[in-house]
Coordinates of C-alpha atoms and ligand atoms in Angstrom, one line a residue:
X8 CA -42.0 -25.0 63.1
X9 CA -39.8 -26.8 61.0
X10 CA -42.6 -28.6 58.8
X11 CA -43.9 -25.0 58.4
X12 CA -40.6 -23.8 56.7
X13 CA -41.0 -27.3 54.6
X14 CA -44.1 -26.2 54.0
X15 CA -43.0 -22.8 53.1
X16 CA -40.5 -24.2 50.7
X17 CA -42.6 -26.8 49.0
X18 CA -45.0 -23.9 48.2
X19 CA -42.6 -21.4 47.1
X20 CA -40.9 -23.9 44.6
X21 CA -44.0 -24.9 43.3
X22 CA -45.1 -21.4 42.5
X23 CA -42.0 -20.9 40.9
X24 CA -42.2 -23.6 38.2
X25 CA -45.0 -21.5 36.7
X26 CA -43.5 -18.4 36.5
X27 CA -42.9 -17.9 32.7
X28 CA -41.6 -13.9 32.7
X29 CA -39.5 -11.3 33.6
X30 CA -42.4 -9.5 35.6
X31 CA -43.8 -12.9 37.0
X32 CA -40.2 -13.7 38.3
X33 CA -40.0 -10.4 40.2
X34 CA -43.3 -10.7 41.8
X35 CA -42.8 -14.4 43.1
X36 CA -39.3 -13.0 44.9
X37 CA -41.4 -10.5 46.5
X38 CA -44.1 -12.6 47.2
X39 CA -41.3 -15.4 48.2
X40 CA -38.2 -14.3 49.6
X41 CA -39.7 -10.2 50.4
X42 CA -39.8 -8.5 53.9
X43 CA -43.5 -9.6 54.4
X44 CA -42.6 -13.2 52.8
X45 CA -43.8 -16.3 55.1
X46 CA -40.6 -17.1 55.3
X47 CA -39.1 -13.7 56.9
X48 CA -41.9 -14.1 59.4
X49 CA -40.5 -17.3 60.6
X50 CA -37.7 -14.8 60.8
X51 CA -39.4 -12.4 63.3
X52 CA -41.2 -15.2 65.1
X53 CA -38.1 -17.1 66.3
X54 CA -38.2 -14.8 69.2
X55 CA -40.9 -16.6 70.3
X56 CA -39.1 -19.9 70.3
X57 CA -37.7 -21.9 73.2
X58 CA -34.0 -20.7 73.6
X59 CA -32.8 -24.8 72.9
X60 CA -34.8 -24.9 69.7
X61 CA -33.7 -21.2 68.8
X62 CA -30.4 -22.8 66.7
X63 CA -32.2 -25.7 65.0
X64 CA -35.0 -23.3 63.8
X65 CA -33.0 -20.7 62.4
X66 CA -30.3 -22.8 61.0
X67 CA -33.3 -24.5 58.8
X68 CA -35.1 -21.4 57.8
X69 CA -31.4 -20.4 56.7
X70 CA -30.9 -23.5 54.6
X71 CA -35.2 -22.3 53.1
X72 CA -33.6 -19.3 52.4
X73 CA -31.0 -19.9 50.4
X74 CA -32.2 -22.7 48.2
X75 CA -35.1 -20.1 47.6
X76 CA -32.7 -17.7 46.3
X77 CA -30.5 -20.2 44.3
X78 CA -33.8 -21.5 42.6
X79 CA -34.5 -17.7 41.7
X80 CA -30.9 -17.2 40.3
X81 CA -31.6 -20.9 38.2
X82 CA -35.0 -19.6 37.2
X83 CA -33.7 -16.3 36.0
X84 CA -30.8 -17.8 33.7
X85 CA -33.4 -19.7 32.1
X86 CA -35.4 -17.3 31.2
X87 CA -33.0 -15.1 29.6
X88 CA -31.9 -18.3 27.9
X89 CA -34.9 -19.1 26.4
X90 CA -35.2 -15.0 25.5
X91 CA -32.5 -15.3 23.1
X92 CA -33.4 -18.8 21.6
X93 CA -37.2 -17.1 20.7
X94 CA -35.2 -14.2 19.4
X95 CA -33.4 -15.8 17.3
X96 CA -36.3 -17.9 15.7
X97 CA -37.7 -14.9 15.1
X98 CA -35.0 -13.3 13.1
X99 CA -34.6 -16.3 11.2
X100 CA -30.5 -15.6 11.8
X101 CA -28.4 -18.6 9.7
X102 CA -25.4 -18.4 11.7
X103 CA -23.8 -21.2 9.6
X104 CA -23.8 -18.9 6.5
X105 CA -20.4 -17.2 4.9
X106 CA -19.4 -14.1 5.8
X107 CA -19.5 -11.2 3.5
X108 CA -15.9 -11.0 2.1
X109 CA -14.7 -7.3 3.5
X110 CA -12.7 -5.6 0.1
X111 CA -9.5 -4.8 0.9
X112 CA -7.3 -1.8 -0.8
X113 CA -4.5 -2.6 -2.1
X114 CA -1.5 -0.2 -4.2
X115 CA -1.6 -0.6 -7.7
X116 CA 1.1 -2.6 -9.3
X117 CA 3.3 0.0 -10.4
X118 CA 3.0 1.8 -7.1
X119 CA 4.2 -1.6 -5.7
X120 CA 7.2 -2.1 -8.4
X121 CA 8.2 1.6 -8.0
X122 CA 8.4 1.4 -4.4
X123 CA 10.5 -1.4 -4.5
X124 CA 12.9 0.6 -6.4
X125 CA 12.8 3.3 -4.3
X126 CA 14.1 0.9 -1.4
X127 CA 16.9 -0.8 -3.6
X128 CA 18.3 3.1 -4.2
X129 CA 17.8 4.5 -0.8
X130 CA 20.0 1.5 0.9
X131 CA 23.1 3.1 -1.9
X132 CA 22.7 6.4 -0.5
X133 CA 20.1 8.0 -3.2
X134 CA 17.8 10.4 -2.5
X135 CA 14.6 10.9 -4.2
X136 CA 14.3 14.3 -5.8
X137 CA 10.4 15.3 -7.2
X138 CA 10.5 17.6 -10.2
X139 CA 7.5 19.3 -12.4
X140 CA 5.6 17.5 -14.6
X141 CA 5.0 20.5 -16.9
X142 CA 8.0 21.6 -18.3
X143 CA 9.9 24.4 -21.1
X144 CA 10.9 23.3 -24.0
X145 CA 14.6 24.8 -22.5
X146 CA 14.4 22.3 -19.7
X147 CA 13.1 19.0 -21.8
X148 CA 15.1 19.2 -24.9
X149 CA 17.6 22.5 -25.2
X150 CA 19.6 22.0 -22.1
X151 CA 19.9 18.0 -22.4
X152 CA 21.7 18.8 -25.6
X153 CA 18.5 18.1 -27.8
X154 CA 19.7 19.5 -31.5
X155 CA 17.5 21.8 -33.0
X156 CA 15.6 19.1 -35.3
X157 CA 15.9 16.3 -33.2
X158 CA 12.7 13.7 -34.2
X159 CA 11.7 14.1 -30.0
X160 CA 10.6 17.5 -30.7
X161 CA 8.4 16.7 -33.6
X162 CA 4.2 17.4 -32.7
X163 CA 3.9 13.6 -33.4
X164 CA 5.6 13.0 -30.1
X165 CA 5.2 15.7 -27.9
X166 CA 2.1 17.0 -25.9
X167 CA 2.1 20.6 -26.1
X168 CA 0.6 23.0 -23.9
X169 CA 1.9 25.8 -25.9
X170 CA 3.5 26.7 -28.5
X171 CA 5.4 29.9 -27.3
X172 CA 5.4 31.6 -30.6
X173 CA 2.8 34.4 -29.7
X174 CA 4.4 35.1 -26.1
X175 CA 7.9 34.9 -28.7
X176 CA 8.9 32.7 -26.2
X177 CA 9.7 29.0 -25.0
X178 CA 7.0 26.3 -26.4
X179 CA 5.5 25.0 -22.7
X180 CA 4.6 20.9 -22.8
X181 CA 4.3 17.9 -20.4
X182 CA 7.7 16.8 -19.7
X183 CA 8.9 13.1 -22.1
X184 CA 11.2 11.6 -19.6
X185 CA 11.9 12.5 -16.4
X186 CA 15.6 13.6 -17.8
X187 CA 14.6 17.6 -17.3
X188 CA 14.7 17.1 -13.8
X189 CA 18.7 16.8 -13.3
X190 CA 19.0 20.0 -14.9
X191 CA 16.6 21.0 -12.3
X192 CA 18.4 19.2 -8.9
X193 CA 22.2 20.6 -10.3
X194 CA 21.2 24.1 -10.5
X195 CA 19.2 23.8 -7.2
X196 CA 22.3 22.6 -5.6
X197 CA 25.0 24.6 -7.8
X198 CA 23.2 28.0 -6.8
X199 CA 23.9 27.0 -2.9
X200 CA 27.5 27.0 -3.7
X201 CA 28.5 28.0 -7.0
X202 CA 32.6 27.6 -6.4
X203 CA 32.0 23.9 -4.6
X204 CA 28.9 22.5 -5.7
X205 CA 27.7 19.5 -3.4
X206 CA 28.0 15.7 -4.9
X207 CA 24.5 14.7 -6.4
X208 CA 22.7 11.5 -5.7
X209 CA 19.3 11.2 -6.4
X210 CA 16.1 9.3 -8.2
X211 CA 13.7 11.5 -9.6
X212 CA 10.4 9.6 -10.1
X213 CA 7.2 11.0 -11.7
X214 CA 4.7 10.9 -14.8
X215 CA 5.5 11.6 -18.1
X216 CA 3.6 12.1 -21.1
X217 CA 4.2 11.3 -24.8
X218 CA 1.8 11.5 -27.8
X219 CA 1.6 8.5 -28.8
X220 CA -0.8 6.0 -30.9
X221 CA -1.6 3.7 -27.6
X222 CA -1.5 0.1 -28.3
X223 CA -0.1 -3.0 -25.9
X224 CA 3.3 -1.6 -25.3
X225 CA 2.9 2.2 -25.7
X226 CA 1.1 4.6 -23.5
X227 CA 0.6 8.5 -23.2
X228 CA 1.2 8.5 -19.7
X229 CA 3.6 6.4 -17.6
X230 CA 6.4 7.1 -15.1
X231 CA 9.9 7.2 -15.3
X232 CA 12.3 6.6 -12.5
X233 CA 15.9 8.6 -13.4
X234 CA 19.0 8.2 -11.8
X235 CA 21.9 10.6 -11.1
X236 CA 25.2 11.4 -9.4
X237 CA 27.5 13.6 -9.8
X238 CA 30.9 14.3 -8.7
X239 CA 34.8 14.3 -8.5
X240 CA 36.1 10.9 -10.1
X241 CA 32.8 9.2 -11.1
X242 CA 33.6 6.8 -13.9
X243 CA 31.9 4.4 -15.8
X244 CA 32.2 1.4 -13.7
X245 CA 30.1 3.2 -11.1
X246 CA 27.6 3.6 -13.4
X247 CA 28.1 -0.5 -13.9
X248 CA 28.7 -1.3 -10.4
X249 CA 25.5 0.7 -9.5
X250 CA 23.2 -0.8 -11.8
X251 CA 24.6 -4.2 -11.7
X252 CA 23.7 -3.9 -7.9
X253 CA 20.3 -2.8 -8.7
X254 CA 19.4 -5.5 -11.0
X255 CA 20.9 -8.1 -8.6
X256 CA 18.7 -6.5 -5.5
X257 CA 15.8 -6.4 -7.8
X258 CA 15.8 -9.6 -10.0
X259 CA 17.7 -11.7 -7.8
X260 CA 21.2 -12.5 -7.3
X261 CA 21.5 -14.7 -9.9
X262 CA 20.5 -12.2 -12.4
X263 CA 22.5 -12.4 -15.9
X264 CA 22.6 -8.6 -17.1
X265 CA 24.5 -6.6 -20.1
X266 CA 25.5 -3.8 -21.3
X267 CA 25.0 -2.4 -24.9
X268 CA 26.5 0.9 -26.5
X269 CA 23.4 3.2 -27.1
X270 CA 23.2 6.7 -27.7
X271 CA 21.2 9.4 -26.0
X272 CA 21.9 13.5 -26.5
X273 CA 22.4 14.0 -22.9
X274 CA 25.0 11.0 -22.0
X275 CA 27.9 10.2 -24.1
X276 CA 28.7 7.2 -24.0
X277 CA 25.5 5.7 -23.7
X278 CA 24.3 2.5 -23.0
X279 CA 21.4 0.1 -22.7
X280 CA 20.9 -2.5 -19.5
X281 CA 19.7 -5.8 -20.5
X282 CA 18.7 -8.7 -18.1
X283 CA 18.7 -12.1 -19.2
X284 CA 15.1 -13.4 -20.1
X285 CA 13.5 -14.8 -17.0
X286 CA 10.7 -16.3 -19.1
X287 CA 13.2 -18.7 -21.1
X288 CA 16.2 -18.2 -19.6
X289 CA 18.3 -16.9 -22.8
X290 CA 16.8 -19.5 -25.2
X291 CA 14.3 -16.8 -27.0
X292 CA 10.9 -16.7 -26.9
X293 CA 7.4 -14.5 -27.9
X294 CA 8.6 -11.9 -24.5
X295 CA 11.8 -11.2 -25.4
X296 CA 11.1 -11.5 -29.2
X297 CA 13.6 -13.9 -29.5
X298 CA 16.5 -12.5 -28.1
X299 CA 16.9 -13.9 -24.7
X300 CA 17.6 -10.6 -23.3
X301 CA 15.0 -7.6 -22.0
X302 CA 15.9 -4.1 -22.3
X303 CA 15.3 -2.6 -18.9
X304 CA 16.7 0.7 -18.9
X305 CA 19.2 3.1 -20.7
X306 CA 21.8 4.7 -19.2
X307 CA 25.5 6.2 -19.7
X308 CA 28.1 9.4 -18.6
X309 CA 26.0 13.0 -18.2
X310 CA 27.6 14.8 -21.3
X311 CA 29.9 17.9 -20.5
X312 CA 27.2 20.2 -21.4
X313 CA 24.7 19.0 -19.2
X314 CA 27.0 19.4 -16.2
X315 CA 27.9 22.9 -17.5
X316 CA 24.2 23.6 -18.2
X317 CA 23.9 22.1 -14.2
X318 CA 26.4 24.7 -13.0
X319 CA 29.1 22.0 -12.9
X320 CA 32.1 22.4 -13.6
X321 CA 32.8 19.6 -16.8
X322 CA 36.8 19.6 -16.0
X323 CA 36.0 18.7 -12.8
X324 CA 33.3 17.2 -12.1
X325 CA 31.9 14.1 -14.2
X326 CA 28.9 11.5 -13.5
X327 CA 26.8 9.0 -14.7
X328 CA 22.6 9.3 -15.3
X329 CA 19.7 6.8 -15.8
X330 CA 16.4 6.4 -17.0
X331 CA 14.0 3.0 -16.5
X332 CA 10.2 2.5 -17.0
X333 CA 8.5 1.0 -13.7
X334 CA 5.7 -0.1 -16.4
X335 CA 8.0 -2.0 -18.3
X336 CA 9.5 -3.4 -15.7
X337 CA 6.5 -4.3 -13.7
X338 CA 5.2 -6.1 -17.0
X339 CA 8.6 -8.0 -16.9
X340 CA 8.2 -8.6 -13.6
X341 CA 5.0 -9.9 -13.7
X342 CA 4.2 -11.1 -17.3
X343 CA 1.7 -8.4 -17.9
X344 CA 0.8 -8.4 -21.5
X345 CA -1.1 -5.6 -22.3
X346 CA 0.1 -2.2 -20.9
X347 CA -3.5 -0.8 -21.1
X348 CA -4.6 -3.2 -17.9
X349 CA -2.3 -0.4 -15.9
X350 CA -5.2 2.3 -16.7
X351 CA -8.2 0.4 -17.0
X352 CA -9.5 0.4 -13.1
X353 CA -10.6 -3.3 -13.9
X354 CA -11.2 -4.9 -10.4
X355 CA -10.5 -8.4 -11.7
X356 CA -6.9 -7.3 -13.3
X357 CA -6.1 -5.2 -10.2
X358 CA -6.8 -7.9 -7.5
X359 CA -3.9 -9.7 -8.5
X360 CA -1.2 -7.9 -7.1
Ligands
DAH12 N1 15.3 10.0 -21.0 C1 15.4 8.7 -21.7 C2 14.1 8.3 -22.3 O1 13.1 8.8 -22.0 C3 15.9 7.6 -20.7 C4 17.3 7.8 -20.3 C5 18.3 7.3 -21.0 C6 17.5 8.6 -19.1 C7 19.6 7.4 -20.6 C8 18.9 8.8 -18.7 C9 19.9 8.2 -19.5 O2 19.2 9.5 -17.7 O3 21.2 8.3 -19.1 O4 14.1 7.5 -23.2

């Protein structure tokens, strides 16, 4: 009985080698290792063998057994092996080839610059305050202590939405600076409390819109980021200790910065900010047309009648205002040369940043 489970394996292997398929493979384990398989006889038949032999028998046809089913599992790896491998050839798939690059978004430049800003004013304790970008002619000019026939409120420089005269009433444009919006935040926080108005500390970001003959440094739309606080005792070295802070958390530590007397309607004094020309150091070249210094922002103490025109009280209550161009700065920043990349949508100029 033992050369007949030989025998039974010998066969069973033999037949295996030609299976070639899926449906092949299932048939020989039928055939093979199944409940009316030879071998599953020899099974049934050891209770016709001598009790002595019994163990010897049935130990081998275990042994049959379970190289049959080992071969089966070998036999069935194979074949899905070589499944994928024909697969394969037939999709003609170059695994060694580059992978398509996946785009990636990314903020625009000023977005970036602007958001930095953001951070260097919100760790000082400013909030940021959104006003509109449509504005009176009241808001953007008459309140900031625009004269009459200030050049500002020519046509040539201002985009109109219209002109008031038939409604006998305020001309309605796109804001010029973002400088309407502290007349805005004061009287918001006057009217809560008109005997104690609350300090004021906030940036006011947003889009502003000039007409203006666009060339490499001028556009009709760009943003502003303004600056104010208001309240008892503010002086002019908080303006300068603010803004010297600024530049330092912006440009770096090492930062050289001035300040120049300026004038502005809405701020008396006034002044300019300067940093010292990172492209030369000071020495003068084509970016800071010589001077060794770029202008960065203007700046200076909120005039009396702004703060009355705010609902605060001028005698006793002061404060200092600012006004900076994230465009400008971002083309410091970056060496931008042309201010007309900003609007473009060129993929090659905006995968830079
Ligand atoms: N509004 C000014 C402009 O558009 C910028 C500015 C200057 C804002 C001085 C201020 C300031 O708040 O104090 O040119």
């Amino acid at each position: 009985m033992l050369d007949q489970l030989e025998q039974i394996k010998r066969e069973a292997l033999s037949s295996l080698e030609a299976v070639q398929d899926d449906e092949a493979l299932a048939q020989w384990k039928v055939a093979h290792l199944g409940r009316s398989s030879p071998l599953m006889a020899t099974f049934d038949d050891l209770r016709d063998v001598p009790k002595e032999e019994r163990p010897a028998i049935g130990r081998g046809a275990n042994q049959v057994k379970q190289a049959l089913e080992a071969s089966y599992e070998a036999k069935s790896d194979a074949l899905r092996a070589a499944a994928v491998l024909q697969s394969l050839e037939k999709e003609h798939l170059d695994v060694t080839l580059p992978g398509r690059p996946v785009l990636r978004g990314r903020l625009h430049p000023t977005t970036q610059t602007m958001r930095r800003i953001y951070g260097v004013f919100a760790e000082m304790g400013f909030q940021i305050y959104l006003s509109r970008e449509v504005e009176t002619d009241e808001y953007n000019f008459q309140l900031l202590n625009f004269p009459p026939h200030h050049p500002a409120r020519e046509m040539q420089d201002t985009l109109f939405v219209d002109s008031g005269t038939e409604r006998g009433d305020n001309p309605i444009l796109l804001r010029t600076h973002t400088s309407p919006g502290q007349i805005h935040a004061m009287r918001e926080f006057s009217a809560a409390n008109p005997d104690d108005p609350p300090p004021v500390r906030i940036i006011l970001p947003g889009m502003c819109y000039r007409y203006e003959q666009v060339t490499t440094r001028h556009e009709m739309q760009f943003n502003q980021i303004e600056g104010l606080a208001v309240g008892e005792h503010i002086t002019f070295g908080d303006l300068k200790g603010t803004l010297s802070d600024f530049a330092r958390r912006m440009f770096g530590q090492q930062v050289r910065y001035r300040f120049r007397a300026s004038h502005f309607p809405f701020t008396e004094p006034s002044a300019e900010m300067d940093i010292e020309c990172f492209v030369c150091g000071g020495e003068g070249c084509s970016v800071c047309k010589r001077t060794g210094w770029l202008e960065i922002l203007g700046c200076g103490m909120v005039h009396p009648i702004v703060l009355q025109n705010g609902g605060y009280d001028p005698d006793r209550y002061t404060g200092f205002a600012f006004g900076m161009g994230p465009e400008r700065i971002t083309m410091l920043l970056y060496r931008i040369e042309d201010i007309r990349n900003y609007w473009a949508n060129d993929f090659r100029f905006l995968e830079q940043f």
